[in-house]
Coordinates of C-alpha atoms and ligand atoms in Angstrom, one line a residue:
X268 CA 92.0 58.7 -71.8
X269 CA 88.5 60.4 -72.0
X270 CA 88.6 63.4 -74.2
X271 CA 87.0 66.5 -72.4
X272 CA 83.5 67.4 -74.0
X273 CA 84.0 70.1 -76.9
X274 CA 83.2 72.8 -75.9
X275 CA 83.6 75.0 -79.2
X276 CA 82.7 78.3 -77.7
X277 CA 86.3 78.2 -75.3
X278 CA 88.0 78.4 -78.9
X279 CA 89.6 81.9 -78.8
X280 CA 91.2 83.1 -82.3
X281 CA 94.0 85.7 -82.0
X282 CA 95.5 87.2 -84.8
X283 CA 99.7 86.4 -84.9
X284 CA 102.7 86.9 -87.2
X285 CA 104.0 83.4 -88.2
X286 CA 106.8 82.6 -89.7
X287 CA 108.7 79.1 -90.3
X288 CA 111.9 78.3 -88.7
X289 CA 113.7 80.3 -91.4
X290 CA 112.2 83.6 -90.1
X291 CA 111.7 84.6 -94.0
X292 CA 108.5 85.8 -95.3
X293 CA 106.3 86.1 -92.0
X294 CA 102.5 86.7 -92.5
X295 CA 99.8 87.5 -90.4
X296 CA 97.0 84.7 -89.5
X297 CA 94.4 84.3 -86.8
X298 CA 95.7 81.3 -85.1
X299 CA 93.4 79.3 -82.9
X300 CA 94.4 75.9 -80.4
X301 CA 91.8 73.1 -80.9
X302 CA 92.6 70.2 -78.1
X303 CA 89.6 67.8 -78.6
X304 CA 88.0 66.9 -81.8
X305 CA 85.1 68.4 -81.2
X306 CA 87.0 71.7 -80.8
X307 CA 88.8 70.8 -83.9
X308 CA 85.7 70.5 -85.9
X309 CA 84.4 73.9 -84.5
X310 CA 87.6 75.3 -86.2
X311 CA 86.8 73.6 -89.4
X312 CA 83.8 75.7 -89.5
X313 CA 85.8 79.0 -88.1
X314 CA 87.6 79.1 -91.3
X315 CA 87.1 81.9 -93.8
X316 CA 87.4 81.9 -98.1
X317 CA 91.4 81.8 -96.5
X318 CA 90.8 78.6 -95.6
X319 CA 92.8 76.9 -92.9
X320 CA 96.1 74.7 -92.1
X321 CA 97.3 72.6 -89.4
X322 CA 100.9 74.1 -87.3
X323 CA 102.9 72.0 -85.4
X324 CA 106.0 73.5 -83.8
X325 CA 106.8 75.5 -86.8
X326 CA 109.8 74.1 -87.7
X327 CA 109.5 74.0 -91.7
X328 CA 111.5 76.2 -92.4
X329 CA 109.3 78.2 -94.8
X330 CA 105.6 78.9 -95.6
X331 CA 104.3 75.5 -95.2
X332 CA 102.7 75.8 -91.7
X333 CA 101.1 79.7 -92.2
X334 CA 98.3 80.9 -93.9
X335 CA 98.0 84.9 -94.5
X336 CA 94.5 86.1 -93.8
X337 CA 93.3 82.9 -92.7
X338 CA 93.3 80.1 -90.0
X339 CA 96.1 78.6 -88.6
X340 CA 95.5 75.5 -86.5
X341 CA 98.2 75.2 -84.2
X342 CA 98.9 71.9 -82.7
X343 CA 100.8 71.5 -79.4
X344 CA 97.7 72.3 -77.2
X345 CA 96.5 68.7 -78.5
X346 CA 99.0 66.9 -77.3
X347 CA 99.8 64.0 -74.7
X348 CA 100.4 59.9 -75.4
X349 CA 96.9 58.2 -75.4
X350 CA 98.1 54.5 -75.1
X351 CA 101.4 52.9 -74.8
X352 CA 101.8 49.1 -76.0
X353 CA 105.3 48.1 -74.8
X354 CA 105.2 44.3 -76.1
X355 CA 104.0 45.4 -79.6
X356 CA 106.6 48.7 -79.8
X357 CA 103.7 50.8 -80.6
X358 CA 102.2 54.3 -79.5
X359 CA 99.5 56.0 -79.9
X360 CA 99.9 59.8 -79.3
X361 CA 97.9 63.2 -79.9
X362 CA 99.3 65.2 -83.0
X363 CA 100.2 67.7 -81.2
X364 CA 102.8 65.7 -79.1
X365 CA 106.5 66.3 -80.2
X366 CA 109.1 63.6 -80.7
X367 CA 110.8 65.1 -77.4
X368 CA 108.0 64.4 -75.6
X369 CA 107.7 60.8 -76.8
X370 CA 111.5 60.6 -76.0
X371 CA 111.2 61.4 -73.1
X372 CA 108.5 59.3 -72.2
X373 CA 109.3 55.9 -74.3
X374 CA 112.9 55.5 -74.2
X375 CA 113.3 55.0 -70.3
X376 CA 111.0 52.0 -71.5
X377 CA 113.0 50.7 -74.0
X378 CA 111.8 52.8 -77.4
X379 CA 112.8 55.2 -79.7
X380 CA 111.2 56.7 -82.1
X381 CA 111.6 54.9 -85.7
X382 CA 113.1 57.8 -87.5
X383 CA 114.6 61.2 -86.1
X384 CA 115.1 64.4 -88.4
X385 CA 117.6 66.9 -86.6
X386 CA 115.9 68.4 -83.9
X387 CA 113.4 66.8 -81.7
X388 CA 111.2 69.4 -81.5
X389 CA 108.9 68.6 -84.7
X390 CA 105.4 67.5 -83.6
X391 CA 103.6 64.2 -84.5
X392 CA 101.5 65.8 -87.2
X393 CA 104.5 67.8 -88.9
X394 CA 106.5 64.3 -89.2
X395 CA 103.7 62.9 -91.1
X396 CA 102.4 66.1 -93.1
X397 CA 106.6 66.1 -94.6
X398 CA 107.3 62.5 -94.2
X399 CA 110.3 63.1 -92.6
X400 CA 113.6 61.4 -92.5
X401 CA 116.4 60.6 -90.6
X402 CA 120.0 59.7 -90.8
X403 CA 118.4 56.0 -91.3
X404 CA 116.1 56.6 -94.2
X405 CA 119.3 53.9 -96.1
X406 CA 117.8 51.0 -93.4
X407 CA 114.5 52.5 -92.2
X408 CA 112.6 54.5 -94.7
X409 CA 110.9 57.5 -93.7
X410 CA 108.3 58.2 -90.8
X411 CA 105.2 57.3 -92.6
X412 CA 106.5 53.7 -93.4
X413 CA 106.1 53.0 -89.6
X414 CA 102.7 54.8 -89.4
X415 CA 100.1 51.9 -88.2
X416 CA 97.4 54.8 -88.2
X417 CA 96.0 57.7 -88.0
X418 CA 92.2 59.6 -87.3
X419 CA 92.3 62.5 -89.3
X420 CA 89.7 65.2 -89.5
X421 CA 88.8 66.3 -93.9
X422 CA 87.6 69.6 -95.5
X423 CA 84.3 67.6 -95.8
X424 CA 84.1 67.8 -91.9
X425 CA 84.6 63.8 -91.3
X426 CA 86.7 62.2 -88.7
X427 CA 88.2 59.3 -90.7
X428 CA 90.3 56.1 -89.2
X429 CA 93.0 55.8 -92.1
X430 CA 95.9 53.2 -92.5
X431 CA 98.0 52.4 -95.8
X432 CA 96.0 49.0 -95.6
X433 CA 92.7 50.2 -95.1
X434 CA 92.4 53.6 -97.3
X435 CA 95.9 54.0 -99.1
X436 CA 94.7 56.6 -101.4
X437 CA 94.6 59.1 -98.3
X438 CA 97.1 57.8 -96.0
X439 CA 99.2 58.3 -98.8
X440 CA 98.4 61.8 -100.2
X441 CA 98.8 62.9 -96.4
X442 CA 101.9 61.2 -95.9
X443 CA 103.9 64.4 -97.3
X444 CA 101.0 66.2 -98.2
X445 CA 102.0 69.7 -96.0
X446 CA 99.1 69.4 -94.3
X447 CA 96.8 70.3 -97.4
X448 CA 94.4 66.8 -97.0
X449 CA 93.0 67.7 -93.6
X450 CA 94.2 67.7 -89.8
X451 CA 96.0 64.6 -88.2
X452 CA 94.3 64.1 -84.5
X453 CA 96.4 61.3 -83.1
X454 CA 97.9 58.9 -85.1
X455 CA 99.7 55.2 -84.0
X456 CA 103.2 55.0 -84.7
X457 CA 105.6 51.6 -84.6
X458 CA 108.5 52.2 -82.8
X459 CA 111.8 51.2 -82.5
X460 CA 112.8 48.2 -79.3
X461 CA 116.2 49.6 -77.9
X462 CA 118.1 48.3 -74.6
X463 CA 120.1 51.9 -74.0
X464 CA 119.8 55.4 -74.7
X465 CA 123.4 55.5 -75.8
X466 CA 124.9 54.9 -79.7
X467 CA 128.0 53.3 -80.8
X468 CA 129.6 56.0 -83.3
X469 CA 132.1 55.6 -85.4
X470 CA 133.9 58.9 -87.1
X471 CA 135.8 59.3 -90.2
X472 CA 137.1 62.4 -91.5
X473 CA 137.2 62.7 -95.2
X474 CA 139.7 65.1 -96.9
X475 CA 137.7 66.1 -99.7
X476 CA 134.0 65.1 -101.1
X477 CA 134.7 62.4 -103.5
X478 CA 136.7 60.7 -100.2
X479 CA 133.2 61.1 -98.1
X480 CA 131.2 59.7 -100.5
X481 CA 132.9 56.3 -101.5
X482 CA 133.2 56.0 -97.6
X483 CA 129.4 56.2 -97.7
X484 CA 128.5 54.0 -100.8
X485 CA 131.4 51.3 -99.3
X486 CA 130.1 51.4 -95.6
X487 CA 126.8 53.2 -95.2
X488 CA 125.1 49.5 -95.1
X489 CA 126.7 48.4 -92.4
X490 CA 125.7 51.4 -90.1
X491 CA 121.6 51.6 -89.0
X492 CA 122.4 55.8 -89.2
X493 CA 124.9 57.6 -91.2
X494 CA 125.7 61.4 -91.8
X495 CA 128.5 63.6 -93.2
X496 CA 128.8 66.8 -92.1
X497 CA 130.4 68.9 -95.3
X498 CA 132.6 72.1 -95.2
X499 CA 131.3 73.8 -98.1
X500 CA 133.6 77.0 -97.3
X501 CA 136.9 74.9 -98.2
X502 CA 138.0 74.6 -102.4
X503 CA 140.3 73.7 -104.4
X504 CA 141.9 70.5 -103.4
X505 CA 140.0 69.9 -100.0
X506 CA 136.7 70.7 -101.3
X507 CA 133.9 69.2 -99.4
X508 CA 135.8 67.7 -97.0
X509 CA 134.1 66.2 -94.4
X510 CA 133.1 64.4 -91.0
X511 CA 131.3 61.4 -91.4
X512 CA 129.5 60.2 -88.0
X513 CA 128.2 56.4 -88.6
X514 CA 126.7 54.5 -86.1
X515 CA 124.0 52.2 -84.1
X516 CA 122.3 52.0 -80.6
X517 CA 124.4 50.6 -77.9
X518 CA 123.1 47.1 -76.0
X519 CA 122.6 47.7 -72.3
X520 CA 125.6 45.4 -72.2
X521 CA 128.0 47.3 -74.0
X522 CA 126.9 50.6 -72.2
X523 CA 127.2 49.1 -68.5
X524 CA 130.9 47.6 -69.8
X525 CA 131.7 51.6 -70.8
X526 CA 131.1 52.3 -67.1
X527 CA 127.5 53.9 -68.1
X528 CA 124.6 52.9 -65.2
X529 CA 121.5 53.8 -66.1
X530 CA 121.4 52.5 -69.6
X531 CA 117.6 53.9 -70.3
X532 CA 118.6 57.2 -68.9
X533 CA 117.3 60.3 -71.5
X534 CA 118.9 63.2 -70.5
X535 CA 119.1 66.8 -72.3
X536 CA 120.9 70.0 -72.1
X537 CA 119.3 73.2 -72.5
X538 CA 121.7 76.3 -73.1
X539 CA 120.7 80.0 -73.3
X540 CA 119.3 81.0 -76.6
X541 CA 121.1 83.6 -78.4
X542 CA 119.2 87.2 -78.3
X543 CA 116.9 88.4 -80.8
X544 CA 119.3 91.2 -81.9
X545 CA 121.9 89.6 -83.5
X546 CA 123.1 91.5 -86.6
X547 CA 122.4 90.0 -89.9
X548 CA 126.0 89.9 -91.2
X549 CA 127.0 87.8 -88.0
X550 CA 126.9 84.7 -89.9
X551 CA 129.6 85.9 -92.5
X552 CA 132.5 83.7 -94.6
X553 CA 134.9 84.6 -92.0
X554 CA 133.2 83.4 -89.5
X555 CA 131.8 80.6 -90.9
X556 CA 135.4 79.7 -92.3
X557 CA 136.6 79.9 -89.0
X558 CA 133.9 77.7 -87.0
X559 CA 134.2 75.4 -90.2
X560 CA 138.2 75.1 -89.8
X561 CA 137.5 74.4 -86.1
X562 CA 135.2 71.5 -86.2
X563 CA 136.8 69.5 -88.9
X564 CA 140.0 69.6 -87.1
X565 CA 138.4 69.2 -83.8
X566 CA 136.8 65.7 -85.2
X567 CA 139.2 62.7 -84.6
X568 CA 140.6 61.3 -88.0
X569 CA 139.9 57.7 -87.3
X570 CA 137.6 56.8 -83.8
X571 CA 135.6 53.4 -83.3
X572 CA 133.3 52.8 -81.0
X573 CA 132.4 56.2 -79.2
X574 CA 129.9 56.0 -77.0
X575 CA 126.8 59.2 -77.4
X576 CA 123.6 60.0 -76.5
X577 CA 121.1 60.7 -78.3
X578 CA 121.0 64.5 -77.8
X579 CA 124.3 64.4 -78.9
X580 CA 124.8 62.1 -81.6
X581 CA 121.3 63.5 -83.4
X582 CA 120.4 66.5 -81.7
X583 CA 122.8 69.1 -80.8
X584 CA 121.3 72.1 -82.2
X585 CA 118.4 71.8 -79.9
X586 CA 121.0 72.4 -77.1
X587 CA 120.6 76.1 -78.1
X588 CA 116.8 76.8 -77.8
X589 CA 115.6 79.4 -81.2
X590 CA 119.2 79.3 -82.1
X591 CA 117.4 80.1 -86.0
X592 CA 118.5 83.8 -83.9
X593 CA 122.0 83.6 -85.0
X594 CA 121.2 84.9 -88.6
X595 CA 119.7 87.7 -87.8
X596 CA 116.3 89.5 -88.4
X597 CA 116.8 89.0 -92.3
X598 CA 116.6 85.0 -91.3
X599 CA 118.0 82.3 -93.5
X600 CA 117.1 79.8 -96.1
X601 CA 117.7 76.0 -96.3
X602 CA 118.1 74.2 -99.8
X603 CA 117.7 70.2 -99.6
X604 CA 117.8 68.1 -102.4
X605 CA 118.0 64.4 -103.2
X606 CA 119.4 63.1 -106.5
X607 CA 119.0 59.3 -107.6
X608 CA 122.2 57.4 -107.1
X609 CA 123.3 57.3 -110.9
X610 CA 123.3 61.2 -110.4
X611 CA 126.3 61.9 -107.9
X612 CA 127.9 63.7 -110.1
X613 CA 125.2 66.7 -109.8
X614 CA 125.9 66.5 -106.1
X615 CA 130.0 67.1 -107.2
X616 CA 128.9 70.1 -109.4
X617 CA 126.0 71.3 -106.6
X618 CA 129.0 71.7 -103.8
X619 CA 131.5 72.6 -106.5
X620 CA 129.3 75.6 -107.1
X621 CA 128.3 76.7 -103.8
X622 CA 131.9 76.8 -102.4
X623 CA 133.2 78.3 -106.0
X624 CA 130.4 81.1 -105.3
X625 CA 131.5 82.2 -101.4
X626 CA 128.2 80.7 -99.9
X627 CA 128.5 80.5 -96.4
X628 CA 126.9 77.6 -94.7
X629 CA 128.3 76.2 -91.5
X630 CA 125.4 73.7 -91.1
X631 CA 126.0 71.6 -94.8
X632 CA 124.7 67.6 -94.5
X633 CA 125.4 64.6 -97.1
X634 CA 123.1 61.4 -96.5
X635 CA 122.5 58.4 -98.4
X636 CA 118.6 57.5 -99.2
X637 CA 117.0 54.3 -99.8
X638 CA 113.9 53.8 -102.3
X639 CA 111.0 55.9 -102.2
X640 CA 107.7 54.8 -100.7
X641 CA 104.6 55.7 -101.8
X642 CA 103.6 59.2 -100.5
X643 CA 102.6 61.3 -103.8
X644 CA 104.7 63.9 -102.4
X645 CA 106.7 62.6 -100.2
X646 CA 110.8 63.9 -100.7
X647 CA 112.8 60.9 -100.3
X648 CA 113.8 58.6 -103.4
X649 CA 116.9 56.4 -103.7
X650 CA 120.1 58.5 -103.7
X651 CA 121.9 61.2 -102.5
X652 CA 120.4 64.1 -100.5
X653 CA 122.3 67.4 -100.0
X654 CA 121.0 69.8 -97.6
X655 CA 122.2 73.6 -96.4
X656 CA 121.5 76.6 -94.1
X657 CA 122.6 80.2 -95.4
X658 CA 121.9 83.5 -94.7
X659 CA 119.9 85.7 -97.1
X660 CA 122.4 87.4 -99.5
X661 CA 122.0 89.1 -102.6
X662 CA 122.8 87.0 -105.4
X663 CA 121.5 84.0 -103.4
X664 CA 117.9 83.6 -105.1
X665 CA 119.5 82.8 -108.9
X666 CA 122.2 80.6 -107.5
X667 CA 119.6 78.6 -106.1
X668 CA 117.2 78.6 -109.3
X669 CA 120.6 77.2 -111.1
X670 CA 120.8 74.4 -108.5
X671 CA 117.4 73.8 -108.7
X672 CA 117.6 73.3 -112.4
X673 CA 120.4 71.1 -111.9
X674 CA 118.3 68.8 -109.5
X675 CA 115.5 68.4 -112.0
X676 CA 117.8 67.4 -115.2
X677 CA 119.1 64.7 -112.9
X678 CA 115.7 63.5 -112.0
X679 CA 115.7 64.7 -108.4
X680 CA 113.4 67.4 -106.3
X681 CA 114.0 69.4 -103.6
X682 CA 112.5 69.4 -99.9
X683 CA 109.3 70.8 -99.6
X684 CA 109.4 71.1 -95.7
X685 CA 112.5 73.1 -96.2
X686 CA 111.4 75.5 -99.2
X687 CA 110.5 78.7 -98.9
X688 CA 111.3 80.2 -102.7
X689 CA 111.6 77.3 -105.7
X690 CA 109.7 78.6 -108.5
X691 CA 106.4 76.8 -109.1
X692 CA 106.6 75.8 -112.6
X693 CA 109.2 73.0 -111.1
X694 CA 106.5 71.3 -108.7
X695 CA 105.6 68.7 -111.3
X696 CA 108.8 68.0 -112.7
X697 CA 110.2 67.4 -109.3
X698 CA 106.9 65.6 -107.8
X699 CA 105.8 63.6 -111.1
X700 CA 102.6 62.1 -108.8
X701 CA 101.2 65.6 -108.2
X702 CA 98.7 65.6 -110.6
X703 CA 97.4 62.2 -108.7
X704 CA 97.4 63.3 -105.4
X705 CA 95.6 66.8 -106.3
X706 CA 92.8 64.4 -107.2
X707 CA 92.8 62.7 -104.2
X708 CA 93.1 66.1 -102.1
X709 CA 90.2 67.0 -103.9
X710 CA 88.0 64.5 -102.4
X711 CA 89.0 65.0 -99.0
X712 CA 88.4 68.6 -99.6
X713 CA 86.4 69.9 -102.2
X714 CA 85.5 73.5 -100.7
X715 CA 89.8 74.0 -100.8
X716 CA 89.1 74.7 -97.0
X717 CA 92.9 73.6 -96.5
X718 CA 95.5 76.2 -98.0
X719 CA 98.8 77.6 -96.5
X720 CA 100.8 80.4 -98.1
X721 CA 102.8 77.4 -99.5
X722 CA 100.0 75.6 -101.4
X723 CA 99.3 79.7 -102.9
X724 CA 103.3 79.7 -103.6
X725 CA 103.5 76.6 -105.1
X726 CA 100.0 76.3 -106.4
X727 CA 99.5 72.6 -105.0
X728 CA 96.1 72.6 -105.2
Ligands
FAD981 C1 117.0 72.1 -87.1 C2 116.1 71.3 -88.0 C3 116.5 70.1 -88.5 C4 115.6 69.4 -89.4 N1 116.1 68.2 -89.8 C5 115.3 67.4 -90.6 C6 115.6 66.2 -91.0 O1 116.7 65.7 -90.7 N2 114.8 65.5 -91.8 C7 113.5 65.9 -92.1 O2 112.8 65.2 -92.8 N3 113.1 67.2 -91.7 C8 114.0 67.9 -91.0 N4 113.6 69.1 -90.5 C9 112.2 69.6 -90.9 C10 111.1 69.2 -90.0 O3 111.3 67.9 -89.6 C11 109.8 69.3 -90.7 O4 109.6 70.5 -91.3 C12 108.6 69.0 -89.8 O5 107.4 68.9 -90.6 C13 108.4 70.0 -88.7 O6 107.3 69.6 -87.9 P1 106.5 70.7 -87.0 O7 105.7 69.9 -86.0 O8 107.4 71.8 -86.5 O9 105.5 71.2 -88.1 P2 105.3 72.7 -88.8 O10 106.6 73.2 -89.3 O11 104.5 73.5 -87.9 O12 104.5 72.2 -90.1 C14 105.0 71.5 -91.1 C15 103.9 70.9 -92.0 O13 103.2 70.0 -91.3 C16 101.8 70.3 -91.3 N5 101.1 69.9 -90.1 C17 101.5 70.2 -88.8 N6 100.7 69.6 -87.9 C18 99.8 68.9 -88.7 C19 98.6 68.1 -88.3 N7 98.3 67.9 -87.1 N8 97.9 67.5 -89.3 C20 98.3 67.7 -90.6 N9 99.3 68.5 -91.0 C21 100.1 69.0 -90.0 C22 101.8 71.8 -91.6 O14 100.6 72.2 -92.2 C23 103.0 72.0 -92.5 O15 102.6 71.8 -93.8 C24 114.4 69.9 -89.7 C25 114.0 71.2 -89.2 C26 114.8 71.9 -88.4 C27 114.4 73.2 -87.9

């Protein structure tokens, strides 16, 4: 596909409140919609001393994709799949694009994407700016191990072709790099061969947390995707007890035999999204223990073999468009943290504390991790990862500080793509290749043209 000729002068800034999916901390940017590359380096030279950063569907949940004062790049205008190559499983698609739209597109063919987080609506560029992960990271690593390439465009102004073979310095600062090295353009992704849209789930419910997770460290192999969902309102005896959904992508075979036609089929369900004036204190511990109380009895005990769709088994929230409404205008935080394997015990004390304290999270995951690769600050590393919604409460910001603390004495970090408040000082303990990958950042960009209210936060660079 020919790209349209730049035509820089079309490119229309307009100032706009931004906020992550959280809804905390909003700040005002001029955002601007670059669809070619020439467009996109006119935009390189709109930025002011605020410098600029990339947006994809905003769906970090803090600062990471805003940039107060300055230039915000948003990304779904450059969007679209440039090139499809069915026998070699690969794609080549515009940043902008969003794994929804490659869904849609790919698996009637026969692919998927090689790693999901939990919501479909994250763009090409955000999954390799946070190196996301899905309920496979155990089998598949995260996104950027099935990056073939990218073009990406630096602070120095140059397009560069970059693979992990060719220039691993800066495919690998920009795998998980927040979007701080420069601006992903399109980028060629290895996807997954698959004969159905469907999964074969199997469901265990676990009656408290040390249950769940000997379940996971006795079974998780055997499964391509595994995740326990963990009521962190219940104590005592039945603390984190959970629902563990394990599973793999039907054949077209086994689907037709469940009475299924249409094995490609990708279908998805859009409900009404809540209104924008739901009280803060919707989301509160009785209602939470109530929904909580509902689900885990509403899970079967033992089931094998359940056939979902994808929507289903990895997606429901985006049933319920903006449903980040639900808590309110105050918004809510997330908190995700891995641990090394040896460290379970700090996951124990991490739940023990949250549901000792009367934190209300209705939306509280377990996963297993396999090794690290090399992104310099890329989140996943071999272990356990623990991640949680809540609303903003008073007495909220310490807790977290304590878990945080907690995290880095067991050698573990928390989630940049989901941060929006760790204190700064921890950055380096928790991302030990930081000092490395500020150096590389630094020759992509020397002017500091790329900055985000995160990178100001955090002081990244
Ligand atoms: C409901 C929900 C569930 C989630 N589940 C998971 C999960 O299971 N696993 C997981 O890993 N994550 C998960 N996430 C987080 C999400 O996958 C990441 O935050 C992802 O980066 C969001 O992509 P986005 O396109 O919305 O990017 P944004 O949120 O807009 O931006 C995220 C980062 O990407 C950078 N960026 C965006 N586009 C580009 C580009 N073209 N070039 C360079 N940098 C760019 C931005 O600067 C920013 O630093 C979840 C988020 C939600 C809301």
């Amino acid at each position: 596909m020919t790209e349209p000729e730049a035509r820089p002068t079309d490119l229309v800034l307009h100032p706009e409140l931004l906020s992550g999916w959280g809804r905390t901390a909003p700040s005002e940017s001029e955002v601007v919609s670059p669809r070619t590359t020439g467009e996109h380096v006119a935009a390189l030279g709109m930025a002011t001393d605020r410098g600029l950063v990339p947006r994809g569907l905003g769906r970090g949940y803090g600062d990471c994709a805003q940039n107060a004062g300055g230039l915000v790049l948003s990304g779904p205008a450059n969007t679209g799949i440039t090139d499809i190559d069915l026998g070699g499983a690969r794609v080549t698609a515009r940043a902008g694009t969003s794994l929804h739209e490659l869904m849609e597109r790919l698996v009637p063919l026969g692919l998927f994407v090689p790693v999901t987080p939990g919501t479909r609506m994250v763009t090409v560029g955000g999954a390799i700016a946070a190196d996301i992960h899905g309920k496979n990271h155990h089998q598949a690593g995260s996104w950027c191990d099935h990056v073939e390439s990218f073009r990406m465009l630096d602070g120095n102004g140059d397009v560069r072709e970059i693979s992990a073979d060719g220039n691993p310095e800066a495919f690998w600062a920009t795998a998980g790099g927040m979007g701080l090295t420069g601006v992903v353009l399109d980028a060629t992704i290895r996807m997954k061969p698959v004969t159905s849209s469907r999964l074969l789930v199997d469901t265990d419910r676990a009656n408290d947390l040390d249950d769940v997770m000997s379940l996971m460290i006795e079974g998780d192999d055997r499964y391509d995707y595994s995740v326990a969902w963990i009521d962190l309102v219940s104590s005592g005896s039945s603390m984190g007890r959970s629902v563990l959904d394990r599973g793999r992508f039907a054949t077209a075979e086994e689907v037709s035999a469940a009475g299924h036609s249409a094995p490609l089929e990708f279908r998805t369900t859009q409900l009404p999204s809540p209104p924008d004036l739901v009280p803060s204190g919707l989301l509160n511990r009785a209602s939470i223990r109530a929904f909580n109380e509902l689900w885990f009895r509403k899970a079967p005990a033992r089931r094998r073999d359940a056939i979902m769709s994808i929507e289903a088994f990895f997606h429901p929230l985006d049933m319920i468009a903006e449903w980040n409404r639900i808590y309110g205008k105050r918004g809510f935080l997330q908190w995700q943290c891995v641990v090394p394997d040896s460290e379970s015990e700090t996951i124990r004390r991490a739940v023990s504390k949250l549901s000792g304290a009367g934190i209300s999270s209705f939306l509280a995951v377990l996963k297993r991790m396999g090794p690290s690769n090399q992104g310099h600050l890329s989140f996943p590393l071999e272990g356990w990862t623990l991640a949680l919604d809540m609303p903003v409460s008073s007495g909220l910001e310490s807790m977290l500080d304590e878990l945080d603390e907690m995290v880095v004495t067991a050698g573990g970090r928390i989630y940049l793509a989901k941060d929006s408040r760790v204190r700064p000082e921890l950055i380096p303990v928790m991302y030990p290749r930081l000092a490395q990958w500020q150096e590389i950042r630094e020759k992509l960009d020397p002017d500091r043209r790329f900055r985000s209210d995160m990178s100001r936060r955090l002081g990244l660079i």
